[in-house]
Coordinates of N, CA and C in Angstrom, one line a residue:
V1358 N -70.6 96.8 184.6 CA -69.7 97.0 185.9 C -71.1 98.1 186.5
Q1359 N -71.7 97.6 187.9 CA -72.2 98.6 188.6 C -72.2 98.7 189.8
L1360 N -72.2 99.7 190.6 CA -72.3 99.9 192.4 C -74.0 99.9 192.9
Q1361 N -74.4 99.5 193.9 CA -75.4 100.4 194.1 C -75.1 99.7 195.7
A1362 N -75.3 101.3 196.0 CA -75.5 101.8 197.3 C -76.9 101.6 197.9
S1363 N -77.3 101.2 199.2 CA -78.5 100.7 199.8 C -78.2 100.9 201.4
G1364 N -79.5 100.8 202.4 CA -78.6 101.1 203.6 C -79.3 102.3 204.5
G1365 N -79.8 103.7 203.7 CA -80.0 104.5 203.8 C -81.6 105.1 204.6
G1366 N -81.5 105.9 205.0 CA -82.9 106.4 205.5 C -83.1 107.5 207.0
L1367 N -83.3 107.7 207.5 CA -84.3 109.0 208.4 C -83.2 108.0 209.5
I1368 N -83.1 108.3 210.5 CA -82.6 108.1 212.1 C -82.0 108.8 213.1
E1369 N -82.3 109.2 214.1 CA -82.4 110.0 215.0 C -80.6 109.5 215.4
P1370 N -80.6 111.0 215.7 CA -78.7 111.2 216.6 C -78.2 110.4 217.4
G1371 N -77.4 110.2 217.5 CA -77.1 108.7 218.2 C -77.1 107.2 217.4
G1372 N -78.1 107.3 216.9 CA -78.0 105.6 215.9 C -77.0 105.2 215.0
S1373 N -77.3 104.2 214.2 CA -76.7 103.7 213.7 C -77.3 102.8 212.2
L1374 N -76.4 103.0 211.2 CA -76.7 102.7 210.2 C -76.3 101.5 209.5
R1375 N -76.1 101.1 208.4 CA -75.0 99.9 207.9 C -75.2 100.6 206.3
L1376 N -74.6 101.1 206.1 CA -74.6 101.2 204.5 C -74.2 99.6 203.6
S1377 N -74.8 99.5 201.7 CA -74.1 98.0 201.7 C -73.9 98.6 200.4
C1378 N -72.6 98.3 199.7 CA -72.3 98.2 198.2 C -72.0 97.5 197.6
A1379 N -72.6 97.1 196.8 CA -73.1 95.5 195.8 C -72.6 96.2 194.6
A1380 N -71.3 95.1 194.2 CA -71.1 95.2 193.3 C -71.2 94.5 192.2
S1381 N -71.5 94.4 191.0 CA -71.6 93.8 189.9 C -71.4 93.5 188.6
G1382 N -70.7 92.8 187.7 CA -69.9 93.2 186.4 C -68.7 93.0 186.9
F1383 N -67.9 92.8 188.4 CA -66.8 92.2 187.8 C -66.3 92.4 189.7
T1384 N -65.1 91.8 189.6 CA -64.8 91.0 190.6 C -64.2 92.0 191.9
A1385 N -65.1 92.0 193.1 CA -64.8 93.0 193.2 C -63.2 93.4 194.4
A1386 N -63.0 91.5 194.8 CA -61.7 91.6 195.4 C -60.6 92.1 194.6
Y1387 N -60.5 92.6 193.0 CA -59.0 93.4 193.2 C -59.4 94.5 193.1
Y1388 N -60.5 95.4 193.8 CA -60.6 96.7 193.3 C -61.0 97.5 195.0
R1389 N -60.4 98.5 195.0 CA -60.0 99.4 196.8 C -61.3 99.7 195.8
F1390 N -62.2 100.2 196.8 CA -63.6 101.0 197.8 C -63.4 102.2 198.5
A1391 N -64.5 102.9 198.2 CA -64.2 104.1 199.5 C -65.6 104.7 198.8
W1392 N -65.7 105.5 199.9 CA -67.2 106.0 200.8 C -67.2 107.6 200.6
F1393 N -67.9 107.7 199.7 CA -67.5 109.1 200.0 C -69.3 110.2 200.4
R1394 N -69.3 110.8 200.7 CA -71.1 112.3 200.8 C -71.0 113.3 200.1
Q1395 N -71.9 113.6 200.0 CA -72.3 115.1 199.5 C -73.5 115.3 199.8
V1396 N -73.9 116.7 200.5 CA -74.3 118.0 200.3 C -74.5 118.8 200.0
P1397 N -75.9 119.4 199.3 CA -76.3 120.0 198.1 C -75.1 121.3 198.6
G1398 N -74.2 121.7 198.0 CA -73.0 123.3 197.4 C -72.2 123.0 198.4
K1399 N -71.8 121.6 198.5 CA -70.8 121.2 198.9 C -70.2 120.1 197.7
E1400 N -68.6 120.5 198.2 CA -68.1 119.1 197.9 C -68.6 117.9 198.5
R1401 N -67.9 117.2 197.5 CA -68.3 115.7 198.0 C -66.7 115.5 198.8
E1402 N -67.7 114.7 199.9 CA -66.1 114.0 200.9 C -65.9 113.1 200.8
G1403 N -64.7 112.6 201.0 CA -64.4 110.8 200.9 C -64.1 110.8 203.0
V1404 N -65.2 110.0 202.9 CA -65.4 109.3 204.3 C -64.7 108.5 204.9
A1405 N -64.3 107.4 203.9 CA -63.6 106.3 204.4 C -63.3 105.2 203.0
C1406 N -62.5 104.2 203.3 CA -61.9 104.0 201.8 C -61.0 102.2 202.5
I1407 N -60.9 101.4 201.3 CA -60.6 100.4 202.2 C -59.4 99.5 200.8
S1408 N -58.8 99.2 201.5 CA -57.8 98.9 200.4 C -57.9 97.7 199.9
A1409 N -57.8 96.9 198.7 CA -58.2 95.2 198.3 C -56.8 94.4 198.4
G1410 N -55.4 94.8 198.3 CA -54.1 94.3 198.3 C -53.6 93.8 200.6
D1411 N -54.5 94.5 201.0 CA -53.9 95.1 202.3 C -55.1 95.2 203.6
E1412 N -55.9 95.1 202.8 CA -57.7 95.9 203.7 C -57.3 96.8 204.3
A1413 N -56.5 97.5 204.0 CA -56.2 98.7 204.8 C -56.8 99.8 205.0
T1414 N -57.2 100.4 206.3 CA -58.5 101.6 205.5 C -58.3 102.9 205.6
S1415 N -58.8 103.7 205.9 CA -58.4 105.2 206.1 C -60.2 106.0 206.4
Y1416 N -60.0 106.7 207.0 CA -61.2 107.8 207.9 C -61.1 109.2 207.6
A1417 N -61.8 109.3 207.3 CA -61.9 111.3 207.5 C -62.1 111.5 209.0
D1418 N -61.6 112.4 209.0 CA -61.3 112.9 210.6 C -62.6 113.0 211.0
S1419 N -63.5 113.5 210.5 CA -64.9 113.7 210.9 C -65.7 112.2 211.5
V1420 N -65.0 111.4 211.2 CA -65.5 110.8 211.5 C -65.4 109.2 211.7
K1421 N -63.6 109.4 212.2 CA -63.0 108.6 212.9 C -63.4 107.9 214.4
G1422 N -63.6 106.9 214.8 CA -63.5 106.2 215.5 C -65.0 106.5 215.4
R1423 N -65.8 106.5 214.7 CA -67.7 106.2 215.2 C -67.6 105.6 213.7
F1424 N -67.0 105.7 212.3 CA -67.5 104.5 211.3 C -66.6 103.5 210.9
T1425 N -66.8 102.7 210.3 CA -65.9 101.3 209.7 C -66.2 101.2 208.5
V1426 N -65.6 100.5 207.5 CA -65.2 100.8 206.3 C -65.1 98.7 206.3
S1427 N -65.8 97.9 205.9 CA -65.0 96.1 205.4 C -65.9 95.8 204.3
R1428 N -65.3 94.9 203.9 CA -65.3 94.4 202.6 C -65.3 92.7 203.2
E1429 N -66.4 92.3 201.9 CA -67.1 91.2 202.0 C -66.7 90.3 200.8
N1430 N -65.5 90.2 200.2 CA -65.2 89.8 198.7 C -66.3 88.7 198.0
A1431 N -66.5 87.8 199.0 CA -67.4 86.6 198.7 C -68.6 87.0 198.2
R1432 N -69.0 88.2 198.9 CA -70.3 88.7 198.7 C -70.3 90.1 197.5
N1433 N -69.1 90.4 196.9 CA -69.2 91.4 196.3 C -69.4 93.0 196.7
T1434 N -69.1 92.9 198.4 CA -70.3 93.7 199.2 C -68.7 94.8 199.7
V1435 N -68.8 96.0 199.4 CA -68.3 96.6 200.9 C -70.1 97.4 201.5
Y1436 N -69.2 97.5 202.9 CA -70.0 97.8 204.0 C -69.6 99.5 204.6
L1437 N -70.4 100.3 204.7 CA -70.2 101.3 206.1 C -70.7 100.9 207.3
Q1438 N -70.9 100.9 208.3 CA -70.8 101.1 209.3 C -71.3 102.1 209.8
M1439 N -71.7 103.5 210.5 CA -72.1 104.4 211.2 C -73.1 104.1 211.9
N1440 N -72.5 104.7 213.5 CA -72.2 104.7 214.5 C -72.5 105.9 215.3
S1441 N -73.0 106.2 215.7 CA -73.1 107.6 216.6 C -73.3 108.7 216.0
L1442 N -74.3 108.4 215.2 CA -75.1 109.4 213.8 C -74.9 110.8 214.1
K1443 N -74.3 111.6 214.0 CA -75.5 113.2 213.9 C -75.9 114.0 213.3
P1444 N -76.3 114.9 213.4 CA -77.0 115.9 212.3 C -76.0 116.1 211.0
E1445 N -74.7 116.1 211.3 CA -74.2 116.5 210.8 C -73.8 115.4 210.0
D1446 N -73.8 114.3 209.7 CA -73.1 113.2 208.8 C -74.7 113.0 207.6
T1447 N -75.4 114.1 207.8 CA -77.0 114.1 206.8 C -76.5 114.4 205.3
A1448 N -76.8 113.1 204.4 CA -75.6 113.9 203.3 C -76.2 112.4 202.2
V1449 N -76.3 112.3 201.5 CA -75.8 111.6 200.1 C -74.6 110.6 200.2
Y1450 N -74.4 109.4 200.5 CA -74.0 108.5 200.5 C -73.3 108.2 199.1
H1451 N -72.1 107.8 199.0 CA -72.1 107.3 197.6 C -70.9 106.1 197.8
C1452 N -71.1 104.9 196.8 CA -69.7 104.4 197.1 C -69.4 104.3 195.7
A1453 N -67.7 103.9 195.6 CA -66.5 104.6 194.3 C -65.7 103.4 194.6
S1454 N -65.3 103.0 192.8 CA -64.3 102.3 193.4 C -63.3 101.8 192.2
I1455 N -62.2 101.3 191.9 CA -61.1 101.3 191.2 C -60.2 100.0 191.1
Q1456 N -60.1 99.8 189.7 CA -59.7 98.2 189.8 C -57.9 98.8 190.9
D1457 N -57.6 98.0 191.5 CA -55.9 98.7 192.3 C -55.8 97.3 192.9
L1458 N -54.9 96.6 192.9 CA -54.6 95.4 194.3 C -53.2 95.5 195.1
A1459 N -53.0 97.1 194.8 CA -52.0 97.3 195.9 C -52.5 98.1 196.9
N1460 N -51.8 97.3 198.2 CA -51.9 98.5 199.5 C -52.2 99.9 199.5
G1461 N -52.7 99.6 200.5 CA -53.1 101.2 201.4 C -54.4 101.9 200.0
C1462 N -54.8 102.9 200.5 CA -56.2 103.3 199.8 C -56.1 104.9 200.1
S1463 N -57.6 105.2 199.3 CA -57.5 107.3 198.9 C -59.0 107.2 198.6
R1464 N -58.7 108.5 199.7 CA -60.4 108.6 199.6 C -60.5 110.3 198.5
I1465 N -59.8 110.2 197.7 CA -59.3 111.1 197.0 C -60.7 110.9 195.6
K1466 N -61.5 111.6 194.9 CA -63.0 111.4 194.3 C -61.7 111.1 192.9
S1467 N -60.8 111.6 192.9 CA -60.3 111.6 191.3 C -59.6 110.6 191.2
D1468 N -59.0 109.6 192.5 CA -58.8 108.2 191.9 C -60.1 107.1 192.1
Y1469 N -61.1 107.4 191.7 CA -61.9 106.3 191.4 C -62.7 106.5 189.9
Y1470 N -62.8 105.1 189.6 CA -63.8 105.9 188.1 C -64.8 105.5 188.3
F1471 N -65.5 104.5 189.1 CA -66.6 103.6 188.6 C -67.4 104.1 190.3
W1472 N -68.5 104.5 190.2 CA -69.3 105.3 191.2 C -71.3 104.7 190.8
G1473 N -71.7 104.6 192.3 CA -72.9 104.5 192.4 C -73.8 105.5 192.3
Q1474 N -75.2 105.0 192.4 CA -75.7 106.6 192.7 C -76.0 106.9 194.0
G1475 N -75.4 106.5 194.7 CA -76.0 107.1 196.5 C -76.8 106.3 197.1
T1476 N -77.6 106.8 198.3 CA -78.3 106.7 199.0 C -78.2 107.8 200.1
L1477 N -79.6 108.2 200.7 CA -79.6 109.1 201.7 C -79.4 108.6 202.9
V1478 N -79.3 109.5 203.7 CA -78.8 109.5 205.4 C -79.7 110.6 205.8
T1479 N -80.5 111.0 206.7 CA -80.8 111.8 207.3 C -80.9 111.5 208.5
V1480 N -80.1 112.1 209.5 CA -80.1 112.0 211.1 C -80.9 113.1 211.3
S1481 N -82.1 113.0 212.2 CA -82.8 114.4 212.7 C -83.6 113.5 213.5
S1482 N -83.9 114.6 214.5 CA -85.0 114.0 215.6 C -86.2 114.7 215.2

Protein backbone atom coordinates (compact mmCIF):
# COMPACT_ATOMS: atom_id res chain seq x y z
CA VAL A 1 0.00 0.00 0.00
CA GLN A 2 1.44 3.33 -1.03
CA LEU A 3 0.29 6.93 -1.35
CA GLN A 4 2.35 9.19 -3.59
CA ALA A 5 1.70 12.92 -3.33
CA SER A 6 2.92 15.23 -6.08
CA GLY A 7 2.31 18.63 -7.62
CA GLY A 8 3.92 20.91 -5.08
CA GLY A 9 6.26 23.73 -5.95
CA LEU A 10 6.96 27.44 -5.72
CA ILE A 11 4.04 29.67 -6.61
CA GLU A 12 3.36 33.39 -6.27
CA PRO A 13 0.55 34.62 -4.02
CA GLY A 14 -2.77 34.46 -5.81
CA GLY A 15 -1.68 31.56 -7.96
CA SER A 16 -3.03 28.02 -8.24
CA LEU A 17 -1.65 24.52 -7.87
CA ARG A 18 -3.18 21.08 -8.12
CA LEU A 19 -1.83 18.35 -5.88
CA SER A 20 -2.31 14.70 -6.74
CA CYS A 21 -2.32 11.68 -4.45
CA ALA A 22 -1.84 8.44 -6.38
CA ALA A 23 -2.80 5.30 -4.48
CA SER A 24 -1.29 1.91 -5.24
CA GLY A 25 -1.74 -1.49 -3.70
CA PHE A 26 -5.41 -1.00 -2.92
CA THR A 27 -8.66 0.07 -4.54
CA ALA A 28 -9.08 3.73 -3.71
CA ALA A 29 -12.84 3.61 -4.26
CA TYR A 30 -13.23 1.82 -0.92
CA TYR A 31 -11.21 4.39 1.02
CA ARG A 32 -11.74 7.87 2.31
CA PHE A 33 -8.95 10.38 1.88
CA ALA A 34 -7.75 13.56 3.46
CA TRP A 35 -5.14 16.20 2.84
CA PHE A 36 -3.10 17.50 5.75
CA ARG A 37 -0.42 20.14 5.87
CA GLN A 38 2.39 20.81 8.29
CA VAL A 39 4.91 23.56 8.92
CA PRO A 40 7.86 23.13 11.29
CA GLY A 41 6.89 23.60 14.92
CA LYS A 42 3.16 23.33 14.31
CA GLU A 43 0.62 20.54 14.50
CA ARG A 44 -0.38 18.77 11.31
CA GLU A 45 -3.59 20.44 10.12
CA GLY A 46 -6.41 18.66 8.34
CA VAL A 47 -7.11 20.78 5.29
CA ALA A 48 -9.72 18.79 3.36
CA CYS A 49 -11.25 15.33 3.17
CA ILE A 50 -13.49 13.32 0.88
CA SER A 51 -15.51 10.25 1.71
CA ALA A 52 -15.85 7.05 -0.30
CA GLY A 53 -19.54 6.47 0.27
CA ASP A 54 -21.16 9.72 -0.85
CA GLU A 55 -18.04 11.69 -1.85
CA ALA A 56 -18.90 14.22 0.82
CA THR A 57 -16.22 16.82 1.44
CA SER A 58 -15.12 18.93 4.38
CA TYR A 59 -12.69 21.83 4.58
CA ALA A 60 -10.79 23.75 7.20
CA ASP A 61 -12.06 27.30 7.57
CA SER A 62 -8.67 28.60 6.48
CA VAL A 63 -9.07 27.11 2.98
CA LYS A 64 -12.84 27.05 2.49
CA GLY A 65 -13.81 28.62 -0.83
CA ARG A 66 -10.24 28.39 -2.17
CA PHE A 67 -9.40 24.67 -2.09
CA THR A 68 -11.35 21.81 -3.66
CA VAL A 69 -10.78 18.12 -2.99
CA SER A 70 -11.92 15.56 -5.57
CA ARG A 71 -11.34 11.94 -6.44
CA GLU A 72 -11.04 9.93 -9.64
CA ASN A 73 -11.52 6.33 -8.62
CA ALA A 74 -10.78 5.01 -12.11
CA ARG A 75 -7.26 6.44 -11.73
CA ASN A 76 -6.95 5.57 -8.02
CA THR A 77 -6.16 9.24 -7.48
CA VAL A 78 -7.33 12.08 -5.24
CA TYR A 79 -6.69 15.73 -6.02
CA LEU A 80 -6.46 18.99 -4.12
CA GLN A 81 -7.05 22.05 -6.30
CA MET A 82 -5.65 25.09 -4.53
CA ASN A 83 -6.61 28.54 -5.79
CA SER A 84 -5.91 32.06 -4.52
CA LEU A 85 -2.89 30.79 -2.66
CA LYS A 86 -1.53 32.81 0.24
CA PRO A 87 1.90 32.81 1.90
CA GLU A 88 0.32 31.16 4.95
CA ASP A 89 -0.56 28.15 2.77
CA THR A 90 3.16 27.33 2.62
CA ALA A 91 3.62 23.83 4.09
CA VAL A 92 4.37 20.22 3.33
CA TYR A 93 1.12 18.66 2.15
CA HIS A 94 0.41 15.01 2.91
CA CYS A 95 -2.38 12.77 1.75
CA ALA A 96 -3.81 10.11 4.02
CA SER A 97 -6.32 7.33 3.68
CA ILE A 98 -8.23 4.61 5.46
CA GLN A 99 -10.65 1.94 4.29
CA ASP A 100 -14.12 3.25 5.05
CA LEU A 101 -17.22 3.13 2.83
CA ALA A 102 -19.33 5.23 5.16
CA ASN A 103 -20.77 8.58 4.20
CA GLY A 104 -19.02 11.67 5.51
CA CYS A 105 -15.32 12.19 6.18
CA SER A 106 -12.93 13.37 8.87
CA ARG A 107 -10.03 15.82 9.02
CA ILE A 108 -8.62 14.31 12.23
CA LYS A 109 -5.17 12.79 11.69
CA SER A 110 -5.73 9.89 14.12
CA ASP A 111 -8.62 8.74 11.91
CA TYR A 112 -6.21 7.81 9.11
CA TYR A 113 -3.91 4.83 8.73
CA PHE A 114 -1.99 5.21 5.45
CA TRP A 115 0.12 8.30 4.80
CA GLY A 116 2.04 9.63 1.83
CA GLN A 117 5.48 11.23 2.03
CA GLY A 118 4.35 14.80 1.40
CA THR A 119 4.93 17.44 -1.24
CA LEU A 120 6.21 20.94 -0.46
CA VAL A 121 4.14 23.97 -1.43
CA THR A 122 5.85 27.34 -1.13
CA VAL A 123 3.81 30.49 -1.72
CA SER A 124 6.10 33.45 -2.08
CA SER A 125 6.82 36.38 -4.36
